[in-house]
Coordinates of C-alpha atoms and ligand atoms in Angstrom, one line a residue:
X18 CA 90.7 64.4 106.1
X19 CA 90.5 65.0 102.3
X20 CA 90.2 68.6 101.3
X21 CA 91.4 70.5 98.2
X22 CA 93.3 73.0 100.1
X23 CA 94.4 73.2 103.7
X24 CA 95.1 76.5 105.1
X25 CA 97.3 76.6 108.5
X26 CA 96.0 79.7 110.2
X27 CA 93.1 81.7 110.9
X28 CA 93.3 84.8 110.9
X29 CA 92.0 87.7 108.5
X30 CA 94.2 86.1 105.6
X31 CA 93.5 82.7 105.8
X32 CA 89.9 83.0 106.2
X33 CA 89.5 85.6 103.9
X34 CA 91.1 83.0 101.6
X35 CA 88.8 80.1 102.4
X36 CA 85.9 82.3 102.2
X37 CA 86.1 83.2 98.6
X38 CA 87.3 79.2 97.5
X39 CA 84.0 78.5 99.0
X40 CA 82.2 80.4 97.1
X41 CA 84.2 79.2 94.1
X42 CA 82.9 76.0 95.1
X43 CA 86.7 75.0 95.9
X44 CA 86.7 72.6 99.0
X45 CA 89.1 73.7 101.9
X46 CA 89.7 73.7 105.6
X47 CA 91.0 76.2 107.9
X48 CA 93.0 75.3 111.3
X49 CA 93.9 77.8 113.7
X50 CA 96.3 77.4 116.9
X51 CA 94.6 79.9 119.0
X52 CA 91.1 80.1 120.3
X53 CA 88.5 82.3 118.9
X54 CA 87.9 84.2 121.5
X55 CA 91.8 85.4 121.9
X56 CA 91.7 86.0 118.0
X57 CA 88.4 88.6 118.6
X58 CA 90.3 90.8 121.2
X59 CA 93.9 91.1 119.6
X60 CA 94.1 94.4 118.8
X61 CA 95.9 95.0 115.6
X62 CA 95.6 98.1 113.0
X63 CA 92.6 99.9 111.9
X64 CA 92.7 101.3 108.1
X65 CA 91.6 99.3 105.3
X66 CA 92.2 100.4 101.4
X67 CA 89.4 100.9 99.4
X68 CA 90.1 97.7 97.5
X69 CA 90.3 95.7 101.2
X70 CA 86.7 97.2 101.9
X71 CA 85.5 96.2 98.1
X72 CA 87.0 92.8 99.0
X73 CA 85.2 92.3 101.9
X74 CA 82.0 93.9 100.6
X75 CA 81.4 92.7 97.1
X76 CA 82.2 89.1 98.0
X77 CA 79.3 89.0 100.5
X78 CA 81.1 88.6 104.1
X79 CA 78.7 90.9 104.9
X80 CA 78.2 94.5 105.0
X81 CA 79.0 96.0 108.2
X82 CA 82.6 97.0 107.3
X83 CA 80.7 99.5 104.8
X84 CA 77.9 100.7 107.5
X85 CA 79.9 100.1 110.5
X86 CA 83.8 101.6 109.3
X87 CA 84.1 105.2 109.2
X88 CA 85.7 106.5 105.8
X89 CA 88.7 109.0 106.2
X90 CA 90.0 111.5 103.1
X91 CA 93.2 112.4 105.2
X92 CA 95.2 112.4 107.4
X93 CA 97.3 115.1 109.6
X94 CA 101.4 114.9 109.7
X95 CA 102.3 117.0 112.7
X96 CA 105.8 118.3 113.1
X97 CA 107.5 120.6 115.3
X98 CA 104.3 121.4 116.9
X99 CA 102.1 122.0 113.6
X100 CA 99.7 120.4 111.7
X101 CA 99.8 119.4 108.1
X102 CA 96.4 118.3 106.4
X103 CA 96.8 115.8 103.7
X104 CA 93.3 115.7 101.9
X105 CA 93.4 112.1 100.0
X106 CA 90.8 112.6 98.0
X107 CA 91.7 116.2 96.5
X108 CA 95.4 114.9 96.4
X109 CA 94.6 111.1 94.4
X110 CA 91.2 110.4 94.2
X111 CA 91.0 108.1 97.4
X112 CA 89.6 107.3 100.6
X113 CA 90.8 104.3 103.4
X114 CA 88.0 103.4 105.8
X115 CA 88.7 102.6 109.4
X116 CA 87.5 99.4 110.7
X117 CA 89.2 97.6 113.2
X118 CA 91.3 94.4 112.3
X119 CA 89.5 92.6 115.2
X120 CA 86.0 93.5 113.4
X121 CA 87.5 92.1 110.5
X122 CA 88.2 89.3 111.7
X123 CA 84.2 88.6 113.7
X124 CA 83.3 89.0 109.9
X125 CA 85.2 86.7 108.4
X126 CA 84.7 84.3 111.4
X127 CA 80.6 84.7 111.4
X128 CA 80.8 84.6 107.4
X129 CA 82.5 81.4 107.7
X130 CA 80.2 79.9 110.4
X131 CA 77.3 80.9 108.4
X132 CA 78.7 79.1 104.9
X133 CA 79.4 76.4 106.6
X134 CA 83.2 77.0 106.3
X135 CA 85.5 73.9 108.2
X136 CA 87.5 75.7 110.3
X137 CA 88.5 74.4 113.4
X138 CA 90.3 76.4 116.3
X139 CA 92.4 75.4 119.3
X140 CA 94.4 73.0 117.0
X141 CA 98.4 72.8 116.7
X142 CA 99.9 71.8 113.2
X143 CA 102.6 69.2 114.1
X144 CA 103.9 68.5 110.6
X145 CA 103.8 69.3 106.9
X146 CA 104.5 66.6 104.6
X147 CA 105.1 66.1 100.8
X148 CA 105.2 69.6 100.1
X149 CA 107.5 69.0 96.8
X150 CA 104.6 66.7 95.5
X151 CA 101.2 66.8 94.1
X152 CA 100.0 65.7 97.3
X153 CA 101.1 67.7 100.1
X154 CA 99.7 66.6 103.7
X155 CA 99.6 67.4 106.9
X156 CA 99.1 66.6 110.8
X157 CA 97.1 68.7 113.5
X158 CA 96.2 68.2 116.9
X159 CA 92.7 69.3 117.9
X160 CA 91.9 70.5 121.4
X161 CA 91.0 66.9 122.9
X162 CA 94.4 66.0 121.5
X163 CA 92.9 63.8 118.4
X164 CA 95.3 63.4 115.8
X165 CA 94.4 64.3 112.1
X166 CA 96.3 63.9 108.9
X167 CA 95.0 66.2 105.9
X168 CA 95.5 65.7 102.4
X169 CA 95.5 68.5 100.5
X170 CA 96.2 69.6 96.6
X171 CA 98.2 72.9 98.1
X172 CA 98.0 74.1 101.6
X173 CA 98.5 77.6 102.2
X174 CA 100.5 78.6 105.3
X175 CA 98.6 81.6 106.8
X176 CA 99.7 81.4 110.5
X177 CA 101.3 84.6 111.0
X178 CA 104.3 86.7 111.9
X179 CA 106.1 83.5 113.6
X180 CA 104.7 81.0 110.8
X181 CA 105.2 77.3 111.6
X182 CA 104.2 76.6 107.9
X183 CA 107.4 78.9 106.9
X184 CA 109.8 77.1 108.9
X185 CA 108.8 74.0 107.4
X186 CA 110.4 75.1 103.6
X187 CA 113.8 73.9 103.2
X188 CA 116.5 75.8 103.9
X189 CA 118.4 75.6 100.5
X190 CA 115.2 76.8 98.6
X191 CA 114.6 80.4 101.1
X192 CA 116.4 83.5 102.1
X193 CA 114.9 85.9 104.6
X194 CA 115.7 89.7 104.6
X195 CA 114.9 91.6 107.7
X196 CA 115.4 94.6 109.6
X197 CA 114.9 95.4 113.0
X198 CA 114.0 99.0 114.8
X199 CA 115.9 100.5 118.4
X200 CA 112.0 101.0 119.8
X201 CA 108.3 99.7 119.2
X202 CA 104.4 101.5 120.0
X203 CA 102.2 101.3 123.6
X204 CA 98.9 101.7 122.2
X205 CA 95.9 102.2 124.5
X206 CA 92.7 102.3 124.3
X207 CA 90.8 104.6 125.6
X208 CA 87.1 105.6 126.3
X209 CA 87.1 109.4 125.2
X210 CA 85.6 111.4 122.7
X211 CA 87.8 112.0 118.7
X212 CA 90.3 114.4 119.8
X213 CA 90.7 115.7 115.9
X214 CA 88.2 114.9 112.8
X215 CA 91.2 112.8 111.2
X216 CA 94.5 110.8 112.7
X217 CA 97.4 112.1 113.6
X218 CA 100.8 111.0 112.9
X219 CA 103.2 113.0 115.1
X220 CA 106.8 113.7 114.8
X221 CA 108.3 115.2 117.8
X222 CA 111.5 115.4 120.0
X223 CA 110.2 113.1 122.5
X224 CA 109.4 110.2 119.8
X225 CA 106.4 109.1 117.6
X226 CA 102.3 109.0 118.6
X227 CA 99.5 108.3 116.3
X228 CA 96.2 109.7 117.9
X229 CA 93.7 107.1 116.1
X230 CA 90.0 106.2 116.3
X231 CA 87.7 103.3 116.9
X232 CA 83.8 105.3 117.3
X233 CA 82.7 107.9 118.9
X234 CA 83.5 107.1 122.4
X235 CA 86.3 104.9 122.4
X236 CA 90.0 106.3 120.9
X237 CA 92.9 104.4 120.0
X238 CA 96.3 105.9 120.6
X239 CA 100.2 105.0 120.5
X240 CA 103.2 106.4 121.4
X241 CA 106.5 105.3 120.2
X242 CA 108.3 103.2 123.4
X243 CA 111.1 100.9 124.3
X244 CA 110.8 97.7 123.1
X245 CA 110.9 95.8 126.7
X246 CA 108.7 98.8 128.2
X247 CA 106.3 97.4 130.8
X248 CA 102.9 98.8 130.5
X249 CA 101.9 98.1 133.9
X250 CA 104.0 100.7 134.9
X251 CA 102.4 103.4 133.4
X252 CA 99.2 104.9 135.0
X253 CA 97.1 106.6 133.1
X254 CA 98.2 110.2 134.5
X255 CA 101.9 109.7 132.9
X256 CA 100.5 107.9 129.7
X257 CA 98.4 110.8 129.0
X258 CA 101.7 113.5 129.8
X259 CA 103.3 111.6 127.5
X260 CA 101.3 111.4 124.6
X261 CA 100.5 115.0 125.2
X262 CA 103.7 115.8 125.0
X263 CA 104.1 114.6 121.5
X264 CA 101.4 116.5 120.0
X265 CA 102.1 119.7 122.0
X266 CA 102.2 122.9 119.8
X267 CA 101.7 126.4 119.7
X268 CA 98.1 126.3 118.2
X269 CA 97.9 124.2 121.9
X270 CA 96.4 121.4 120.6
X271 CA 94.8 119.2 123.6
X272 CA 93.7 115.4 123.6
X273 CA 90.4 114.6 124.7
X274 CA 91.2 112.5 127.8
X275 CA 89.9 109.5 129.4
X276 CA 89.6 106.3 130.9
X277 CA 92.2 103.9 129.7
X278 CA 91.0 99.5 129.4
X279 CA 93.6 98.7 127.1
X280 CA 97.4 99.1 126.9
X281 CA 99.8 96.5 125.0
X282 CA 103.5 96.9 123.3
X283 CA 103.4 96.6 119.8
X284 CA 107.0 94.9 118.3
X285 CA 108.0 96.7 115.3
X286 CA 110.0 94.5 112.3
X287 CA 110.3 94.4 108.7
X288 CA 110.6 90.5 107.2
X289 CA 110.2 89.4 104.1
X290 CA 110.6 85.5 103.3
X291 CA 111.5 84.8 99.4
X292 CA 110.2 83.1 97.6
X293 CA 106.6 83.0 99.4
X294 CA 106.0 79.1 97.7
X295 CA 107.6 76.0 97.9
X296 CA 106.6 73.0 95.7
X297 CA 102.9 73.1 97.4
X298 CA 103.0 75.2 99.8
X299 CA 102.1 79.1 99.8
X300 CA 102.6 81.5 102.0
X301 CA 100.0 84.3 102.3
X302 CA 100.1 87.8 105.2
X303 CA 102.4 88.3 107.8
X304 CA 103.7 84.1 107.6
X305 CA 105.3 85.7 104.6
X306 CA 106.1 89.1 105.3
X307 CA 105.8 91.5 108.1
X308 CA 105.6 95.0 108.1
X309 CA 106.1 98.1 111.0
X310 CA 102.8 99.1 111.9
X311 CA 102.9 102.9 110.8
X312 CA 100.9 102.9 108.0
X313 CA 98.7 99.9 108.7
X314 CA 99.7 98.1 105.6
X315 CA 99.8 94.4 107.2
X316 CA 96.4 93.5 106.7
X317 CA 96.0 95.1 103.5
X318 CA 99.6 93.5 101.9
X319 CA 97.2 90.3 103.0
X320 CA 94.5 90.9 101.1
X321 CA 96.2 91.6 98.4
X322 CA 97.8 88.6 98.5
X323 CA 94.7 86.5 99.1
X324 CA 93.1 88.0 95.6
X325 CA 96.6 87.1 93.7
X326 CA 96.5 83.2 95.2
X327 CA 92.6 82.9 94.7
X328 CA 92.8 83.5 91.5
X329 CA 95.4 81.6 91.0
X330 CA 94.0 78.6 93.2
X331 CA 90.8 79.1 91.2
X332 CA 92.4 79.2 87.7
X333 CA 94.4 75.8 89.0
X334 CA 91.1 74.3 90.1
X335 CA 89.1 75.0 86.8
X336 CA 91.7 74.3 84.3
X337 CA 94.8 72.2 85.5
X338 CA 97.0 74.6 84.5
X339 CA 99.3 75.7 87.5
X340 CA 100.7 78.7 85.4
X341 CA 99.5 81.2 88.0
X342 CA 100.2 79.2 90.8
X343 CA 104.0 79.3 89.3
X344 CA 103.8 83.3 89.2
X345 CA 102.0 83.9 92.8
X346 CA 105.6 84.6 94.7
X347 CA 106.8 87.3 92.0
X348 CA 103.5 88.6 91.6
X349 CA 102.9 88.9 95.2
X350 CA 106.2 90.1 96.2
X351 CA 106.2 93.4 94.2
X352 CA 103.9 94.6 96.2
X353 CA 105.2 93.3 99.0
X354 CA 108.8 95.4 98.7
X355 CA 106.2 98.8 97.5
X356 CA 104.8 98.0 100.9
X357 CA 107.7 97.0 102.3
X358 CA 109.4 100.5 101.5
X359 CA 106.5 102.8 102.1
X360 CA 106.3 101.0 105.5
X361 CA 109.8 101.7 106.4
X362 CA 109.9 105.2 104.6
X363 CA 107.0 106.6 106.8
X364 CA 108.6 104.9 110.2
X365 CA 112.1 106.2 110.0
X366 CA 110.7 110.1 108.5
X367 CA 108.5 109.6 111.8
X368 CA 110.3 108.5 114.4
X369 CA 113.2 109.4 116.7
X370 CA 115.7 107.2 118.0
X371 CA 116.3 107.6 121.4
X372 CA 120.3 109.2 121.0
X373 CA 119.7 110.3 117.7
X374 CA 122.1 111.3 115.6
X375 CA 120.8 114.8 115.8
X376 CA 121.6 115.2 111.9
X377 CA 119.4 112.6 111.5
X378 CA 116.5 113.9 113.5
X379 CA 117.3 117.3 111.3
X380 CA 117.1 115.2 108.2
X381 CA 113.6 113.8 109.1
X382 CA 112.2 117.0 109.6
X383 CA 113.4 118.2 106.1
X384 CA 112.2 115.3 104.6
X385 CA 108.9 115.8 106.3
X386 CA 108.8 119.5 104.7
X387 CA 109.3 118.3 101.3
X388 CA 106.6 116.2 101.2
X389 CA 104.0 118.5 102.8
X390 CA 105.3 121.3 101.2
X391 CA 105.0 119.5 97.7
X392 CA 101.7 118.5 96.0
X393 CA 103.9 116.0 94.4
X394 CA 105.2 114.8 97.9
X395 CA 101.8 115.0 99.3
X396 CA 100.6 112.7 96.0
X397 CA 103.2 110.2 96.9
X398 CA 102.6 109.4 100.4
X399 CA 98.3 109.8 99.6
X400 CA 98.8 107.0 97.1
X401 CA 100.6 104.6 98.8
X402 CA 99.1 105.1 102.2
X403 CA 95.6 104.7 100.3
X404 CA 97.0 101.5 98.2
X405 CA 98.1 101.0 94.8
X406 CA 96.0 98.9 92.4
X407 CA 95.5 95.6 93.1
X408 CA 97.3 93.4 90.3
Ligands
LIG28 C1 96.0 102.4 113.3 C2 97.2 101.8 113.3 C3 98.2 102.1 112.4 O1 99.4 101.5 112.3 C4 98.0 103.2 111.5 O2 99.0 103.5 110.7 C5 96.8 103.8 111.5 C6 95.8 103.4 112.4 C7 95.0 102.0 114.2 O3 95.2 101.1 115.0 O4 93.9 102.7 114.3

């Protein structure tokens, strides 16, 4: 197969990718390991930045993320058992819109279909070739176990948190920095009413929750767990207690209960693979980088890192010149480590260790009252939770 650029992966980020080369008139092809179906019902974050929305939006995937999301000015930090409104809008200007990853994702996938995108599902990469040359390559099986070779002019590695296209850069050329966290989130879902107008990011003594949202009548929900807890043995009774507990207080706030059809552990890491290009090969999302989910920066870090490579693919494609190509790691990576550190900042100001250092927990809590107590502390977290400008 003979394509101009072959993306491994397709999720959010590699599709999102493909969808705007098409529309350059840049040929490509997308192939994803898993099936479409298991794509449509991972359950990943739900906030996009304003400039994710206008991505999805302007460049005609369609427009349900703008009928269909539900815009939020705010959100609530809860500590010791009280509530502290952040209004984004009064505070920075901004607004983030929740729309679930997995919606994001049927978009992009329909979008596709409907351009007549290449992108075939169920299909295992096997090898990259050639990456240091002008004409990378590289083999896939399909479902039926047909072999395929594609020839590309880049190829993009898009495949995720545990990227084959990554492990495929040489050694010599990478270096990987990472961190790893004592716990990770059980998120449910949940048919139930919005138990407040905006989320709610608790700290308490019994750990993290976030109380999130999906519509009206389903809720989406996490509490901050053992990373080998087993959800099966939680009924909904003592998942309930527990997220209760977190949010507890003496304005005794109550979640709206209900029937729980979802519940999954979350793994919580911080990665970040330098440089994000080799020769031919670029790395784009979580193959790249990964962050904790508080915050819900993943998809957005990948959006923003599918505008810096289009226009960087499409500046290649018109002129020759692969001066923007050269800069897409640097580029990309500053706002990878902003995202990187506002990622990290909100998880450890949120969360407790179990065994805290109970100096530490202390520390949290102050930290937590400076920046609600602070316009200027409020201004910080509102602008990076919201997103900083695309470059
Ligand atoms: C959601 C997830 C997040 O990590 C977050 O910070 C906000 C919302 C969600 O799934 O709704």
């Amino acid at each position: 197969i003979k394509t101009k650029v072959g993306i491994i992966g397709g999720g959010p980020a590699g599709l999102m990718l493909s969808h705007l080369l098409s529309k350059s008139g840049i040929d490509n092809l997308v192939v994803e390991m898993r099936d479409h179906e298991t794509i449509r019902n991972t359950h990943r974050a739900g906030i996009l930045e304003a400039q994710a929305v206008k991505m999805l939006s302007d460049s005609g995937v369609n427009g349900r993320v703008l009928t269909h999301g539900d815009e939020h000015a705010g959100i609530d930090l809860r500590f010791n058992g009280e509530s502290h409104p952040l209004d984004f809008r009064d505070l920075v200007n901004a607004t983030v819109t929740l729309y679930a990853q997995n919606e994001v994702f049927v978009d992009l996938a329909a979008a596709r279909q409907r351009d007549g995108g290449d992108v075939r599902y169920n299909c295992e990469v096997t090898e990259i070739l050639d990456m240091e040359t002008s004409t990378p390559k590289f083999r896939f099986t399909d479902a039926q176990g047909t072999l395929f070779e594609v020839h590309a002019d880049v190829i993009v590695g898009a495949d995720g948190s545990r990227s084959f296209a990554r492990r495929q850069m040489p050694d010599t050329v990478r270096k990987d920095f990472k961190v790893a966290y004592p716990f990770a989130w059980f998120g449910i879902l949940t048919e139930a009413p919005k138990s407040s107008p905006e989320l709610i990011y608790a700290n308490s003594p019994h750990g993290f929750a976030l109380i999130s949202q999906r519509s009206e009548t389903v809720q989406r929900m996490y509490f901050q767990c053992d990373p080998n807890e087993d959800v099966n043995a939680w009924s909904d009774d003592q998942i309930w207690s527990e997220l209760q507990k977190r949010v507890d207080g003496p304005d005794n706030f109550q979640l709206k209960t209900g029937k729980i059809f979802d519940k999954t552990v979350l793994g919580f890491r911080s990665f970040v693979r330098e440089p994000l290009s080799h020769g031919r090969m670029f790395l784009i999302g979580d193959a790249g980088h990964t962050v904790p989910p508080t915050g819900a920066k993943g998809l957005n870090l990948a959006f923003a890192d599918v505008k810096v490579l289009f226009e960087a693919l499409d500046s290649f494609f018109s002129t020759g010149s692969d001066k923007l190509l050269g800069g897409y790691s640097d580029l990309a990576l500053k706002r990878v480590w902003k995202a990187q550190n506002f990622s990290y900042w909100m998880t450890s100001m949120l969360h407790t260790p179990v065994n805290a250092d109970p100096f530490m927990a202390k520390r949290a809590l102050g930290e937590l009252e400076t920046v609600t107590s602070s316009r200027y502390g409020q201004q910080y977290l509102a602008e990076s939770y919201t997103g900083w400008p695309h470059s």
